[in-house]
Amino acid sequence: MADVVGNLRVVLGEIEKAQRQRGTGEPVTLVAVTKNHGVELMRQAIDAGVKQVGENRVQEAAEKFAELERTVTKHLIGHLQTNKAKQAVRLFDLIHSVDGGHVAAALDKAALSVGKVQDVLIQVNLAKEDSKSGVYEENLPALIEFVDALQNLRLRGLMLIAPNYSDVENCRPLFRRMNEIFRAIQSRRENFDFLSMGMTHDYKIAVEEGANVVRVGTAIFGERIY
Ligand SMILES: *Cc1c(COP(=O)(O)O)cnc(C)c1O
């Protein structure tokens, strides 16, 4: 059994340290990634002080949230299938994984049908990995324009999943570049607040380079068993 309370303390301490190193004073939000863990562990994390949870699959999240009996801010961090858009809009406060016009349009329609303005992030595939979804940097302006034209979505920022380099320092230039892109857009928009990047193996570097949302699972809950 993972020591969730102890692990959380370590992760929050590391975030604070990285934040100090960065020196901007901007707060960093921890999203505890509970995918593939039972609702019991989710409750335990919330009781230990977690305020935000992340799930990568709509169906799994729906089942767990139905039994949670706790209030928490809910994040969808995985790729969305458009046939799950309506359910996603009902369940999640922030959807990190808008990776193209198709998903954006489906979410907009779903948000309209449930009478909600859905907060979203655009996922950027900065390293152009075939195995990952996300828009390429050169297509980002067009996708932003597309999302802006949709009445029922509100674009809140950007999300990045860095490549799983064996030397994690190799992520640093990507995080730095992502932060530059994010800050440039932020300087000319309102409500563009969130740069979501950093997972267990790279969240310290991500925060040092400008992330203000990190998505951490393994470091809090231990290895996932699939
Ligand atoms: C699983 C997942 C995470 C958390 O990964 P860990 O390595 O367990 O911290 C973060 N972001 C996304 C998009 C994920 O799918």
mmCIF file with all atom_site columns, C-alpha atoms and ligand atoms in Angstrom, residues 31-35 37 54-57 76-79 96-97 123 132 159-161 164 196-203 214-224 226, ligand 1:
data_model
loop_
_atom_site.group_PDB
_atom_site.id
_atom_site.type_symbol
_atom_site.label_atom_id
_atom_site.label_alt_id
_atom_site.label_comp_id
_atom_site.label_asym_id
_atom_site.label_entity_id
_atom_site.label_seq_id
_atom_site.pdbx_PDB_ins_code
_atom_site.Cartn_x
_atom_site.Cartn_y
_atom_site.Cartn_z
_atom_site.occupancy
_atom_site.B_iso_or_equiv
_atom_site.pdbx_formal_charge
_atom_site.auth_seq_id
_atom_site.auth_comp_id
_atom_site.auth_asym_id
_atom_site.auth_atom_id
_atom_site.pdbx_PDB_model_num
ATOM   1  C CA . VAL A 1 31  ? -3.483  17.475 -10.016 1.00 0.00 ? 31  VAL A CA 1
ATOM   2  C CA . ALA A 1 32  ? -3.305  14.039 -8.409  1.00 0.00 ? 32  ALA A CA 1
ATOM   3  C CA . VAL A 1 33  ? -3.680  11.463 -11.185 1.00 0.00 ? 33  VAL A CA 1
ATOM   4  C CA . THR A 1 34  ? -5.847  8.619  -9.898  1.00 0.00 ? 34  THR A CA 1
ATOM   5  C CA . LYS A 1 35  ? -6.267  6.672  -13.149 1.00 0.00 ? 35  LYS A CA 1
ATOM   6  C CA . HIS A 1 37  ? -6.563  3.225  -8.986  1.00 0.00 ? 37  HIS A CA 1
ATOM   7  C CA . GLY A 1 54  ? -7.034  13.816 -12.895 1.00 0.00 ? 54  GLY A CA 1
ATOM   8  C CA . GLU A 1 55  ? -8.393  10.874 -14.852 1.00 0.00 ? 55  GLU A CA 1
ATOM   9  C CA . ASN A 1 56  ? -7.567  9.828  -18.404 1.00 0.00 ? 56  ASN A CA 1
ATOM   10 C CA . ARG A 1 57  ? -10.641 7.792  -19.304 1.00 0.00 ? 57  ARG A CA 1
ATOM   11 C CA . LEU A 1 76  ? -9.690  15.029 -17.899 1.00 0.00 ? 76  LEU A CA 1
ATOM   12 C CA . ILE A 1 77  ? -6.089  14.530 -18.995 1.00 0.00 ? 77  ILE A CA 1
ATOM   13 C CA . GLY A 1 78  ? -6.398  11.742 -21.585 1.00 0.00 ? 78  GLY A CA 1
ATOM   14 C CA . HIS A 1 79  ? -7.388  11.817 -25.231 1.00 0.00 ? 79  HIS A CA 1
ATOM   15 C CA . HIS A 1 96  ? -6.700  19.246 -20.871 1.00 0.00 ? 96  HIS A CA 1
ATOM   16 C CA . SER A 1 97  ? -6.772  17.261 -24.078 1.00 0.00 ? 97  SER A CA 1
ATOM   17 C CA . GLN A 1 123 ? -2.674  19.830 -25.936 1.00 0.00 ? 123 GLN A CA 1
ATOM   18 C CA . LYS A 1 132 ? 1.104   11.153 -28.786 1.00 0.00 ? 132 LYS A CA 1
ATOM   19 C CA . MET A 1 159 ? -1.027  21.181 -21.997 1.00 0.00 ? 159 MET A CA 1
ATOM   20 C CA . LEU A 1 160 ? 2.111   19.228 -22.854 1.00 0.00 ? 160 LEU A CA 1
ATOM   21 C CA . ILE A 1 161 ? 3.175   15.626 -22.328 1.00 0.00 ? 161 ILE A CA 1
ATOM   22 C CA . ASN A 1 164 ? 9.785   9.846  -21.865 1.00 0.00 ? 164 ASN A CA 1
ATOM   23 C CA . SER A 1 196 ? -0.193  22.000 -17.611 1.00 0.00 ? 196 SER A CA 1
ATOM   24 C CA . MET A 1 197 ? 3.063   20.084 -17.915 1.00 0.00 ? 197 MET A CA 1
ATOM   25 C CA . GLY A 1 198 ? 5.075   17.713 -15.750 1.00 0.00 ? 198 GLY A CA 1
ATOM   26 C CA . MET A 1 199 ? 4.424   14.158 -14.539 1.00 0.00 ? 199 MET A CA 1
ATOM   27 C CA . THR A 1 200 ? 6.157   11.975 -11.974 1.00 0.00 ? 200 THR A CA 1
ATOM   28 C CA . HIS A 1 201 ? 9.496   11.740 -13.756 1.00 0.00 ? 201 HIS A CA 1
ATOM   29 C CA . ASP A 1 202 ? 9.713   15.351 -14.908 1.00 0.00 ? 202 ASP A CA 1
ATOM   30 C CA . TYR A 1 203 ? 7.474   17.606 -12.786 1.00 0.00 ? 203 TYR A CA 1
ATOM   31 C CA . VAL A 1 214 ? 1.433   19.443 -12.781 1.00 0.00 ? 214 VAL A CA 1
ATOM   32 C CA . ARG A 1 215 ? -0.215  16.024 -13.192 1.00 0.00 ? 215 ARG A CA 1
ATOM   33 C CA . VAL A 1 216 ? 1.342   13.530 -10.832 1.00 0.00 ? 216 VAL A CA 1
ATOM   34 C CA . GLY A 1 217 ? 0.220   9.927  -10.290 1.00 0.00 ? 217 GLY A CA 1
ATOM   35 C CA . THR A 1 218 ? 2.964   7.408  -9.573  1.00 0.00 ? 218 THR A CA 1
ATOM   36 C CA . ALA A 1 219 ? 4.909   9.577  -7.117  1.00 0.00 ? 219 ALA A CA 1
ATOM   37 C CA . ILE A 1 220 ? 1.779   9.820  -4.956  1.00 0.00 ? 220 ILE A CA 1
ATOM   38 C CA . PHE A 1 221 ? 0.041   6.492  -5.412  1.00 0.00 ? 221 PHE A CA 1
ATOM   39 C CA . GLY A 1 222 ? 2.832   4.127  -6.433  1.00 0.00 ? 222 GLY A CA 1
ATOM   40 C CA . GLU A 1 223 ? 3.113   2.143  -9.657  1.00 0.00 ? 223 GLU A CA 1
ATOM   41 C CA . ARG A 1 224 ? -0.103  1.429  -11.509 1.00 0.00 ? 224 ARG A CA 1
ATOM   42 C CA . TYR A 1 226 ? -2.519  -2.775 -15.504 1.00 0.00 ? 226 TYR A CA 1
HETATM 43 C C1 . LIG B 2 .   ? -0.918  9.006  -16.403 1.00 0.00 ? 1   LIG B C1 1
HETATM 44 C C2 . LIG B 2 .   ? -0.740  10.432 -16.755 1.00 0.00 ? 1   LIG B C2 1
HETATM 45 C C3 . LIG B 2 .   ? -0.069  11.306 -15.894 1.00 0.00 ? 1   LIG B C3 1
HETATM 46 C C4 . LIG B 2 .   ? 0.573   10.872 -14.590 1.00 0.00 ? 1   LIG B C4 1
HETATM 47 O O1 . LIG B 2 .   ? 1.673   10.062 -14.835 1.00 0.00 ? 1   LIG B O1 1
HETATM 48 P P1 . LIG B 2 .   ? 2.669   9.611  -13.655 1.00 0.00 ? 1   LIG B P1 1
HETATM 49 O O2 . LIG B 2 .   ? 3.898   9.254  -14.379 1.00 0.00 ? 1   LIG B O2 1
HETATM 50 O O3 . LIG B 2 .   ? 2.026   8.444  -12.979 1.00 0.00 ? 1   LIG B O3 1
HETATM 51 O O4 . LIG B 2 .   ? 2.838   10.757 -12.750 1.00 0.00 ? 1   LIG B O4 1
HETATM 52 C C5 . LIG B 2 .   ? 0.030   12.636 -16.263 1.00 0.00 ? 1   LIG B C5 1
HETATM 53 N N1 . LIG B 2 .   ? -0.500  13.092 -17.416 1.00 0.00 ? 1   LIG B N1 1
HETATM 54 C C6 . LIG B 2 .   ? -1.153  12.290 -18.281 1.00 0.00 ? 1   LIG B C6 1
HETATM 55 C C7 . LIG B 2 .   ? -1.705  12.857 -19.536 1.00 0.00 ? 1   LIG B C7 1
HETATM 56 C C8 . LIG B 2 .   ? -1.293  10.931 -17.976 1.00 0.00 ? 1   LIG B C8 1
HETATM 57 O O5 . LIG B 2 .   ? -1.944  10.141 -18.839 1.00 0.00 ? 1   LIG B O5 1
#
